Tab-separated table of C-alpha atoms and ligand atoms in Angstrom:
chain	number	residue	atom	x	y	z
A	1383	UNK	CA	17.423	11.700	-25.157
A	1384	UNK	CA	14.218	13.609	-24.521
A	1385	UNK	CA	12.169	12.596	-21.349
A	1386	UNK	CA	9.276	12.282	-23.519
A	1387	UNK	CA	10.461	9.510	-25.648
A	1388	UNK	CA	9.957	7.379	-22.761
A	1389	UNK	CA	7.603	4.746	-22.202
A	1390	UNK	CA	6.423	3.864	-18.799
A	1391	UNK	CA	5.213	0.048	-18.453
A	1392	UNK	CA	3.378	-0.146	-15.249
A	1393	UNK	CA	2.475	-3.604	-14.154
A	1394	UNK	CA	-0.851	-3.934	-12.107
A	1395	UNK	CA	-2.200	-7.607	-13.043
A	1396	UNK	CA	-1.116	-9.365	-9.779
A	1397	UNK	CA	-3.785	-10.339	-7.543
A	1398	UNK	CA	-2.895	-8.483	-4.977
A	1399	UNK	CA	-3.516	-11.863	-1.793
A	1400	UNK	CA	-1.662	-9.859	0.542
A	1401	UNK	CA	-4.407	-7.028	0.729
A	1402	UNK	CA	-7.115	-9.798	0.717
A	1403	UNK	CA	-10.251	-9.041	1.613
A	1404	UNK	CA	-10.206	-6.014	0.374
A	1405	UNK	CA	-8.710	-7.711	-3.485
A	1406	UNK	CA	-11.579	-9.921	-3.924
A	1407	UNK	CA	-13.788	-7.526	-5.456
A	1408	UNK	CA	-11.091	-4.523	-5.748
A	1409	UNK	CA	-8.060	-4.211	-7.630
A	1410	UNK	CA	-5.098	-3.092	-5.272
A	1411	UNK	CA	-4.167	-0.156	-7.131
A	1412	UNK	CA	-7.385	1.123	-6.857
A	1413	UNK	CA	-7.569	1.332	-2.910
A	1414	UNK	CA	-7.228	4.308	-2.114
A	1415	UNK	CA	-4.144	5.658	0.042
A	1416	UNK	CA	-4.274	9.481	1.128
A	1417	UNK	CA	-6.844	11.404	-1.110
A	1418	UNK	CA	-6.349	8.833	-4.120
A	1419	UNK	CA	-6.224	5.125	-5.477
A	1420	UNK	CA	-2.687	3.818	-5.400
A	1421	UNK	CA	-2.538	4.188	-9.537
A	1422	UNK	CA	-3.700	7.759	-9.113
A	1423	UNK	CA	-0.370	8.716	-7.344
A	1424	UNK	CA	1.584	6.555	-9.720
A	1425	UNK	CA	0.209	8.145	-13.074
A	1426	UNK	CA	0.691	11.772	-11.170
A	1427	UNK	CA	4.141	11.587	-10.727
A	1428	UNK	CA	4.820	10.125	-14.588
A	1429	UNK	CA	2.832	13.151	-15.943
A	1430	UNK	CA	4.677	15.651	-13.285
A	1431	UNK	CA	7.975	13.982	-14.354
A	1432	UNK	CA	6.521	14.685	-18.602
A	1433	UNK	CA	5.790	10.904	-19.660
A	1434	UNK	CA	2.749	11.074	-21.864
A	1435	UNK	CA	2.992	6.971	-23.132
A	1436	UNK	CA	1.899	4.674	-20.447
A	1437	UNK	CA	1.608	0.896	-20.986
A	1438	UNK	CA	-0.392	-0.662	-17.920
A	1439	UNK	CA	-0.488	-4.395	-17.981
A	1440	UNK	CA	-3.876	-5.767	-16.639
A	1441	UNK	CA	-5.344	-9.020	-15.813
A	1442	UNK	CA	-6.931	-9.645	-12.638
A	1443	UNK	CA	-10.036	-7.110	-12.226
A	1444	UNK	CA	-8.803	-5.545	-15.286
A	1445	UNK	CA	-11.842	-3.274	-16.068
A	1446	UNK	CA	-12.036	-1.590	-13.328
A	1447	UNK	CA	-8.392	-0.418	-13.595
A	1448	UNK	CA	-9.692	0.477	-17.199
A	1449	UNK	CA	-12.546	2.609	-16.041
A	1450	UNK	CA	-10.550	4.566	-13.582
A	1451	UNK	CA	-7.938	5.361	-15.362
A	1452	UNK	CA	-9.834	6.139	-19.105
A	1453	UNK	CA	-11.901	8.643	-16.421
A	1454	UNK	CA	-8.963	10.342	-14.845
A	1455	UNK	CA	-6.490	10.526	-17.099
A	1456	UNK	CA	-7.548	11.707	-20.194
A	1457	UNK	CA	-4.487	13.452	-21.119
A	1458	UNK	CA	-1.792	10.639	-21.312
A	1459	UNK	CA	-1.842	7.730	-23.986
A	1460	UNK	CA	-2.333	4.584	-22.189
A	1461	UNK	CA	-1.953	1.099	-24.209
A	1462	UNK	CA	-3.311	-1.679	-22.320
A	1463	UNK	CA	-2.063	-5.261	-22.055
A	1464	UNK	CA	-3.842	-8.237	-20.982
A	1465	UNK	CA	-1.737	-10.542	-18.758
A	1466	UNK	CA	-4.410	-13.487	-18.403
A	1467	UNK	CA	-2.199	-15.608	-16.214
A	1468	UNK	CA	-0.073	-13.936	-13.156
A	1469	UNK	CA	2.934	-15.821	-13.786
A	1470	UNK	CA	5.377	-13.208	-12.693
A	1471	UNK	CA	6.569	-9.459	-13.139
A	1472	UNK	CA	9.513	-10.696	-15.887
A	1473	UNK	CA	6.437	-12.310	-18.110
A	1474	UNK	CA	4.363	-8.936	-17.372
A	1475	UNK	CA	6.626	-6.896	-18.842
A	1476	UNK	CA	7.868	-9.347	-21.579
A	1477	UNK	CA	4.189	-9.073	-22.950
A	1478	UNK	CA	4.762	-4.663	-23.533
A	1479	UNK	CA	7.484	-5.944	-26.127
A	1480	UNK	CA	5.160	-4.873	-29.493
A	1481	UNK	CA	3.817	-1.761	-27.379
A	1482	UNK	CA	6.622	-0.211	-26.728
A	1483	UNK	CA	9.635	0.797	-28.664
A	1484	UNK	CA	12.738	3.204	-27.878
A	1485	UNK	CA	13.542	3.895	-23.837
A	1486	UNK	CA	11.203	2.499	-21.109
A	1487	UNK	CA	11.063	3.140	-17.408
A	1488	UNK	CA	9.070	0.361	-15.427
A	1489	UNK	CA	7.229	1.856	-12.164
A	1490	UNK	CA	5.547	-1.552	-9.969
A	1491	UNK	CA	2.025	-1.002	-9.102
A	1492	UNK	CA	2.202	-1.332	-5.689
A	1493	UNK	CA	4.966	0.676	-5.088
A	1494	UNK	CA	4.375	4.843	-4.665
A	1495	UNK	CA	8.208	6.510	-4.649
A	1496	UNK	CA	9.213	9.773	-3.280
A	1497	UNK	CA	12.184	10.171	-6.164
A	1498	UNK	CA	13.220	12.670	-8.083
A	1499	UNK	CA	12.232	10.647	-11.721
A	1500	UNK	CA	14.353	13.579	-13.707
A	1501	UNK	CA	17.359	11.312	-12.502
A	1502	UNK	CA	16.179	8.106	-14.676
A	1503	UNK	CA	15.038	9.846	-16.811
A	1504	UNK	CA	18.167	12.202	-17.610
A	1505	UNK	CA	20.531	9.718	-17.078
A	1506	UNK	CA	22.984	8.361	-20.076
A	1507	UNK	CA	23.183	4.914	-17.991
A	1508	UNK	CA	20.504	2.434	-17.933
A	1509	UNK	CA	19.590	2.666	-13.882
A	1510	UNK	CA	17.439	0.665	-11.307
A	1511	UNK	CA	16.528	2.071	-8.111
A	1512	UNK	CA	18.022	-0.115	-4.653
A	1513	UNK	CA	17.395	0.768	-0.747
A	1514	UNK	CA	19.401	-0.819	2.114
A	1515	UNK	CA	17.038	-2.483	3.757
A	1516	UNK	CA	17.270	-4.576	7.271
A	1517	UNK	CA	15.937	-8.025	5.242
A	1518	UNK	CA	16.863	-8.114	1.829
A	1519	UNK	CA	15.639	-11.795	1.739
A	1520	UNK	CA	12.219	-10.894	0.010
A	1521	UNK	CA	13.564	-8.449	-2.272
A	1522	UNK	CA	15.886	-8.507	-6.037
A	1523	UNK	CA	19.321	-7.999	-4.452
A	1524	UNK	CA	22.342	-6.296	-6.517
A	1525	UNK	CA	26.149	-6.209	-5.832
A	1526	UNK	CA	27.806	-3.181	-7.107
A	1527	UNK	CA	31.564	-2.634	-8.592
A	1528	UNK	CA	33.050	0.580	-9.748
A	1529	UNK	CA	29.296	2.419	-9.352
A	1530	UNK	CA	27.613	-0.442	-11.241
A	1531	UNK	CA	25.691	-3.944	-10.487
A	1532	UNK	CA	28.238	-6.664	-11.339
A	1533	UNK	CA	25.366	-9.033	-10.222
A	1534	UNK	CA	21.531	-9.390	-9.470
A	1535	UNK	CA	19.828	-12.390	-7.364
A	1536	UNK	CA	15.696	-12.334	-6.894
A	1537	UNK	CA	15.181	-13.130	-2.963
A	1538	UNK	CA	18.462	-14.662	-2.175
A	1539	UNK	CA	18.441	-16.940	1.144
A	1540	UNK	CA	21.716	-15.632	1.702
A	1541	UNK	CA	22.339	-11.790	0.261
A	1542	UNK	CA	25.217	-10.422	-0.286
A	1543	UNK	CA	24.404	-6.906	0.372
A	1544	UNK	CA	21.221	-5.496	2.081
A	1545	UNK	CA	20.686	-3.062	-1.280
A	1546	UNK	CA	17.201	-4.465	-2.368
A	1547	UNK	CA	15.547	-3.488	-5.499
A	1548	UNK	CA	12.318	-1.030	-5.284
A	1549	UNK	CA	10.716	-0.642	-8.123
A	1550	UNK	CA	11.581	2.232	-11.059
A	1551	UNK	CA	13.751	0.966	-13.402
A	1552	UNK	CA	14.958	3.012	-16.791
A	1553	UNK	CA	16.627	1.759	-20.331
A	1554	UNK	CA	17.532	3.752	-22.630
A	1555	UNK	CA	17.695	0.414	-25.306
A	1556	UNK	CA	14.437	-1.306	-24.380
A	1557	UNK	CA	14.879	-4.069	-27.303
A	1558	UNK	CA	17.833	-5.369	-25.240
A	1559	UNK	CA	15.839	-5.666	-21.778
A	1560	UNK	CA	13.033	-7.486	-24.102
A	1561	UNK	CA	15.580	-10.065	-25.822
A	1562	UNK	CA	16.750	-10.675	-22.496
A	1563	UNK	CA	12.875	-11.875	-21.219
A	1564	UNK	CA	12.571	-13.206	-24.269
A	1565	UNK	CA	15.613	-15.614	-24.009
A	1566	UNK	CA	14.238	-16.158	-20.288
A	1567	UNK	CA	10.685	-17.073	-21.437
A	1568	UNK	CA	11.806	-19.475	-23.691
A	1569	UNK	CA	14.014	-21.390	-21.358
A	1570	UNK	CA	10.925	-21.898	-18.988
A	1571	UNK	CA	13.308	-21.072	-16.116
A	1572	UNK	CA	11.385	-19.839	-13.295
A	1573	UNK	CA	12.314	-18.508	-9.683
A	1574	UNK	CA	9.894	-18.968	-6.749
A	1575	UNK	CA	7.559	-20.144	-9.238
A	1576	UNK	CA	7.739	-17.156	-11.393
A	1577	UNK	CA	9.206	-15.834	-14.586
A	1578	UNK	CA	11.171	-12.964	-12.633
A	1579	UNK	CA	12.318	-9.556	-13.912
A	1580	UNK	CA	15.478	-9.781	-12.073
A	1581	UNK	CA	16.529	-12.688	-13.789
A	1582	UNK	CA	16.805	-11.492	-17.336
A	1583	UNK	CA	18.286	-8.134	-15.497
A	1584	UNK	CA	21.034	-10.804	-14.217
A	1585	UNK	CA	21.724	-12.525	-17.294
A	1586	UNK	CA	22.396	-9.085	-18.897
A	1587	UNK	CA	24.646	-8.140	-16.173
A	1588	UNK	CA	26.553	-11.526	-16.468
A	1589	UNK	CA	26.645	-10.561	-20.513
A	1590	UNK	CA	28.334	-7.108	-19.467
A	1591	UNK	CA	25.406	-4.854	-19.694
A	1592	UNK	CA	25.929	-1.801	-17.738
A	1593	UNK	CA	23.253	-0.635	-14.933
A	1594	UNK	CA	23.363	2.125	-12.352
A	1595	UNK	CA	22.327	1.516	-9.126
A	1596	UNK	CA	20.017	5.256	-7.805
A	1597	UNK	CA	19.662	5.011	-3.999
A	1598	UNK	CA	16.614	6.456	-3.190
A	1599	UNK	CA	15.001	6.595	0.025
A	1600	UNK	CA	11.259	7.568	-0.838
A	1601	UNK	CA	10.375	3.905	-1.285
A	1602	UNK	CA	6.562	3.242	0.036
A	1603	UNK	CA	5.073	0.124	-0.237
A	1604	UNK	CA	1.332	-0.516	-0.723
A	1605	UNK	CA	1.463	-4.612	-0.790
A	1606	UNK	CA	0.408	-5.202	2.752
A	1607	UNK	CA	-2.038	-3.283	5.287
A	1608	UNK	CA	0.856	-2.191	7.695
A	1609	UNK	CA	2.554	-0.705	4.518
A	1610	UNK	CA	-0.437	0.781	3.155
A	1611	UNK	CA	-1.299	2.725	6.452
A	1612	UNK	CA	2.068	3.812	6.641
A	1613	UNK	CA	2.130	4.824	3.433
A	1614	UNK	CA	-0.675	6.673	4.279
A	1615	UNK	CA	0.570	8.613	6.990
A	1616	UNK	CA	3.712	9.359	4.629
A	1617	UNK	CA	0.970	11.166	2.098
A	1618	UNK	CA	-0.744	12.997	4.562
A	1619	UNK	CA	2.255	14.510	6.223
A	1620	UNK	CA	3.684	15.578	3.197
A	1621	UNK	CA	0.701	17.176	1.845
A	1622	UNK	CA	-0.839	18.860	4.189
A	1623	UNK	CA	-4.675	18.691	3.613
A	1624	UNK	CA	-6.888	20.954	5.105
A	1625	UNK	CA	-10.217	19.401	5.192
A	1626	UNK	CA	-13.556	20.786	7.070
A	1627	UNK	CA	-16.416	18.768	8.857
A	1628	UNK	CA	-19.887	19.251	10.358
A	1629	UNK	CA	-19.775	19.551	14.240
A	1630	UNK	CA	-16.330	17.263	14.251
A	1631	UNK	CA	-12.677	17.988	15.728
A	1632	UNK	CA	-10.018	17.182	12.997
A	1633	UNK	CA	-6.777	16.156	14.136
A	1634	UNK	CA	-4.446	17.041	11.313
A	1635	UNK	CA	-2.892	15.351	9.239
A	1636	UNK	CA	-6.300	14.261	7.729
A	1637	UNK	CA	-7.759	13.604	3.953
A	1638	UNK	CA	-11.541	14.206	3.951
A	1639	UNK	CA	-12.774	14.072	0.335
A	1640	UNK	CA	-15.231	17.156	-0.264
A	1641	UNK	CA	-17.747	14.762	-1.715
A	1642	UNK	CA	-17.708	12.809	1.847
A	1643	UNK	CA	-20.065	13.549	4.679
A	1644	UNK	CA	-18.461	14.036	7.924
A	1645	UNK	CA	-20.582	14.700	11.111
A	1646	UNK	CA	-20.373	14.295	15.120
A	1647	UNK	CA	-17.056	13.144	14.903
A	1648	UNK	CA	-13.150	13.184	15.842
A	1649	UNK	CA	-10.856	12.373	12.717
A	1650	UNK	CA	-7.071	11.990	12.710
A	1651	UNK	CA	-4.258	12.216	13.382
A	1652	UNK	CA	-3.274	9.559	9.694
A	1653	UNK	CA	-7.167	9.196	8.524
A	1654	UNK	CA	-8.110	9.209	4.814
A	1655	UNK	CA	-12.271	9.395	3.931
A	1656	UNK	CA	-12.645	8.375	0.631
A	1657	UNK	CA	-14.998	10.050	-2.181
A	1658	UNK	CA	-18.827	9.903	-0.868
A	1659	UNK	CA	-18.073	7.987	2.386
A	1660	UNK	CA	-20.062	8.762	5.386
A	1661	UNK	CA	-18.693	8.884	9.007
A	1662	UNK	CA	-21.337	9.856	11.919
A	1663	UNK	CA	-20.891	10.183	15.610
A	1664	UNK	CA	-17.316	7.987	15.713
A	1665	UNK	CA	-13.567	8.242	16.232
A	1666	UNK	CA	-11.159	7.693	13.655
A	1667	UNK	CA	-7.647	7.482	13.304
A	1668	UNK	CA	-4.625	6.028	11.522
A	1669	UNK	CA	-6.792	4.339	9.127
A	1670	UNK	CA	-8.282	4.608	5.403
A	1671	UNK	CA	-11.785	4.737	4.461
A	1672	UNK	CA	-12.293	3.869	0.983
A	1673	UNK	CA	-14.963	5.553	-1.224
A	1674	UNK	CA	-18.798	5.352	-0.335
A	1675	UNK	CA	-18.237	3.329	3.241
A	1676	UNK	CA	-20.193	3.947	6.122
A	1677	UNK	CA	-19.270	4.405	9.768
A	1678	UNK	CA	-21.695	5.406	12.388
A	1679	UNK	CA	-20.681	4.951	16.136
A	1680	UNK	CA	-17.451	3.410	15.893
A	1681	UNK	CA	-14.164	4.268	17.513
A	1682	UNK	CA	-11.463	2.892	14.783
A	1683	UNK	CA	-7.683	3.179	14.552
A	1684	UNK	CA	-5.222	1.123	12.441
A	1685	UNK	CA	-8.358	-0.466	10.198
A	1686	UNK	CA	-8.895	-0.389	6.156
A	1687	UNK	CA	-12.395	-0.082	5.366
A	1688	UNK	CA	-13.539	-1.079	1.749
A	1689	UNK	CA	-15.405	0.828	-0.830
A	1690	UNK	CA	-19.147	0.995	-0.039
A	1691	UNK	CA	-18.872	-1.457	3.126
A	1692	UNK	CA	-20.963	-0.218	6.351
A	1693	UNK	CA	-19.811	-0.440	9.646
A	1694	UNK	CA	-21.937	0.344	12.514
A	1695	UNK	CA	-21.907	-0.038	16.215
A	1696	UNK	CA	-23.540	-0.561	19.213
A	1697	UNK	CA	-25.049	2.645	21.153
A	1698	UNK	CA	-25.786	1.196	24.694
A	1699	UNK	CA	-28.201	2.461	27.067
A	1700	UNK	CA	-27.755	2.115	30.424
A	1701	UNK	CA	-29.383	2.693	33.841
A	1702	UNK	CA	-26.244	1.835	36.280
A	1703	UNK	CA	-26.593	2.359	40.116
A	1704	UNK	CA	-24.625	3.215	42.935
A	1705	UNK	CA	-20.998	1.264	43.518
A	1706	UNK	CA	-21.630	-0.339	40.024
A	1707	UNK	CA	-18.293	-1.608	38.416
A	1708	UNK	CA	-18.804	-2.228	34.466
A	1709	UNK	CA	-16.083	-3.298	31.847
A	1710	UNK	CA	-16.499	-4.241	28.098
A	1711	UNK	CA	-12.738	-5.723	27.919
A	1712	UNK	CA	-12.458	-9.276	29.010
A	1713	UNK	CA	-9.128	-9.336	29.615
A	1714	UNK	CA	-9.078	-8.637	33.422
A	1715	UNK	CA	-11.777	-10.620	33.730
A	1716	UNK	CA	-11.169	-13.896	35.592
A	1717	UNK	CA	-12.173	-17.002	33.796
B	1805	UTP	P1	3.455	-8.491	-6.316
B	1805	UTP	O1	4.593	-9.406	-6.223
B	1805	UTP	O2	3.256	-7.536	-5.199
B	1805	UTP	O3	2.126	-9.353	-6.562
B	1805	UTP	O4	3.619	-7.708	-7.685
B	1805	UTP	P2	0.594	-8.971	-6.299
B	1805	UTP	O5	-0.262	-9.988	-6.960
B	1805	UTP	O6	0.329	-7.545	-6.680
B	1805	UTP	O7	0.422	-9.059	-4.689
B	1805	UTP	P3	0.547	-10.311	-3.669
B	1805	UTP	O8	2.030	-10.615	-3.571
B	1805	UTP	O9	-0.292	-11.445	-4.211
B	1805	UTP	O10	-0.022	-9.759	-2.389
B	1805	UTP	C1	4.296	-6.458	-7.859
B	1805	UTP	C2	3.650	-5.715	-9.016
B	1805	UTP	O11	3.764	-6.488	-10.222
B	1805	UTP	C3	2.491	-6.773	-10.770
B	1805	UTP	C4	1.508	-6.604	-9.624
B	1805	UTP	O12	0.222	-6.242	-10.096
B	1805	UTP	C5	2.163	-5.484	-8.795
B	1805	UTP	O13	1.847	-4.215	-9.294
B	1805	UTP	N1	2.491	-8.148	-11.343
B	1805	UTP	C6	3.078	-9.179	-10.662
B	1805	UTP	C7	1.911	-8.379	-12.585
B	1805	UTP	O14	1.374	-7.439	-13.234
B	1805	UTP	N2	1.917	-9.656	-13.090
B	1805	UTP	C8	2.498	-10.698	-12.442
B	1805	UTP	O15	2.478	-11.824	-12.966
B	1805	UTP	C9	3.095	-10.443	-11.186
């Protein structure tokens, strides 16, 4: 089968609550996380890897996704899908059913992978990619037999085995993965309050459908702003930027976008500044600066700062005398 037959479904209509505030007015595959918007990497690595169909499934802040992508990516055929309601990643994909036909490999939208795709895409098994992690409990958790899942629970209370799910998955016969949510959408059976993907995945697994589990250990997540930064730093280490400011030091790694305007300032080590962002006279590390933001006199590490949001802060002036003792922490300061 050639790799090009494929259809990637990418699912990006959640709401994204964990990354809030930065979700109420931005989708969360649009923030950006080293020198692009989460989607960016995403659609990069299924052109690299020779997918030209993409199906993205949009809902919430829908447009914007739209706009972005119809700008940047000109070159691959992208169907879109309107999920209106976010009622779970199983009914997401179950709605690609008429868009897509022959084999499909499902990326999640908040997930960027270090993986070599070739080996879903190559593969004569139908495969899903798993990662021992320390707490399964949040994740889709398989069991394996004889190098394949005998069995497939969403966020078990009590796993099994620590081999979570992460997010590529590849079938060869997509019409069997979508009679499977098909069967599950009609039942109205629901897990944590959503239609899951690893349900149907389970009920063909219970029906003897065969799936590989890939170990891969490239897994970043974007879902929360711990993850985010560190998927951050994981992008800027591995590609080695070598950006240029006005009258600044720049602590590599670093991601300065040649449309932003750097002056007076110390950047990095783990900082990312966005398309037309402005930083002046402040310190910044281990943090992302989305596109168009402004930072003047700040000293910021570990912080996400939106598109086009200014922060600025205080330059104090001060006359201090002899024996003077002055501190702007409180916290050896008796009450
Ligand atoms: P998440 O479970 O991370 O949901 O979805 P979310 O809305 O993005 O984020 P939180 O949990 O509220 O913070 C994983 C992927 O599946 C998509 C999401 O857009 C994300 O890319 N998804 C999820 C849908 O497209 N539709 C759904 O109904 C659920």
């Amino acid at each position: 089968m050639s790799k090009t037959e494929f259809t990637a479904v990418v699912p990006v209509a959640g709401t994204g609550t964990r990354l809030r505030p930065h979700t109420y007015t931005y989708p969360k595959v649009l923030l950006t996380v080293g020198d692009k918007p989460i989607i960016g990497h995403i659609l990069d690595d299924l052109s690299a890897a020779g997918i030209k169909n993409v199906c993205l499934v949009v809902g919430y802040l829908g447009e914007k996704i739209r706009e972005y992508v119809a700008k940047n990516y000109k070159g691959l055929a992208v169907t879109y899908i309107e999920q209106s309601e976010q009622k779970g990643l199983g009914h997401a994909i179950w709605l690609t059913r008429r868009a897509v036909a022959g084999p499909v490999v499902v990326m999640l939208g908040d997930t960027i992978l270090d993986a070599d795709l070739d080996v879903f895409l190559k593969s004569k098994d139908d495969c899903i990619a798993v990662k021992e992690v320390a707490d399964p409990r949040r994740f889709g958790v398989v069991e394996t037999k004889g190098g394949y899942i005998s069995a497939m629970v969403e966020k078990p209370e009590h796993p099994k085995t620590n081999l979570a799910i992460v997010g590529i998955y590849s079938f060869h016969n997509s019409s069997a993965l979508y009679n499977s949510l098909g069967r599950l959408v009609d039942s109205g059976r629901t897990t944590k309050g959503e239609i899951q993907f690893t349900d149907a995945m389970a009920a063909m697994v219970k029906e003897g459908h065969k799936i590989k589990p890939v170990p891969i250990d490239g897994w970043y997540d974007c879902g929360k702003p711990e993850t985010l930064l560190e998927t951050n730093r994981h992008i800027l280490d591995k590609k080695k930027f070598s950006p240029k400011a006005k009258n600044s030091l720049i602590i590599p790694p670093v991601y300065i976008s040649p449309t932003a305007k750097v002056t007076n300032s110390i950047v990095g080590p783990y900082a990312s500044i966005g398309d037309g962002a402005r930083i002046d006279s402040s310190i910044i590390s281990d943090s992302i600066v989305n596109e168009n933001a402004s930072i003047v006199n700040m000293n910021l590490s570990g912080s996400l700062v939106g598109p086009s949001a200014a922060v600025a802060g205080r330059k104090d002036q001060l006359n201090v005398g002899e024996n003077s003792e002055i501190r702007f922490d409180r916290t050896d300061c008796e009450a």
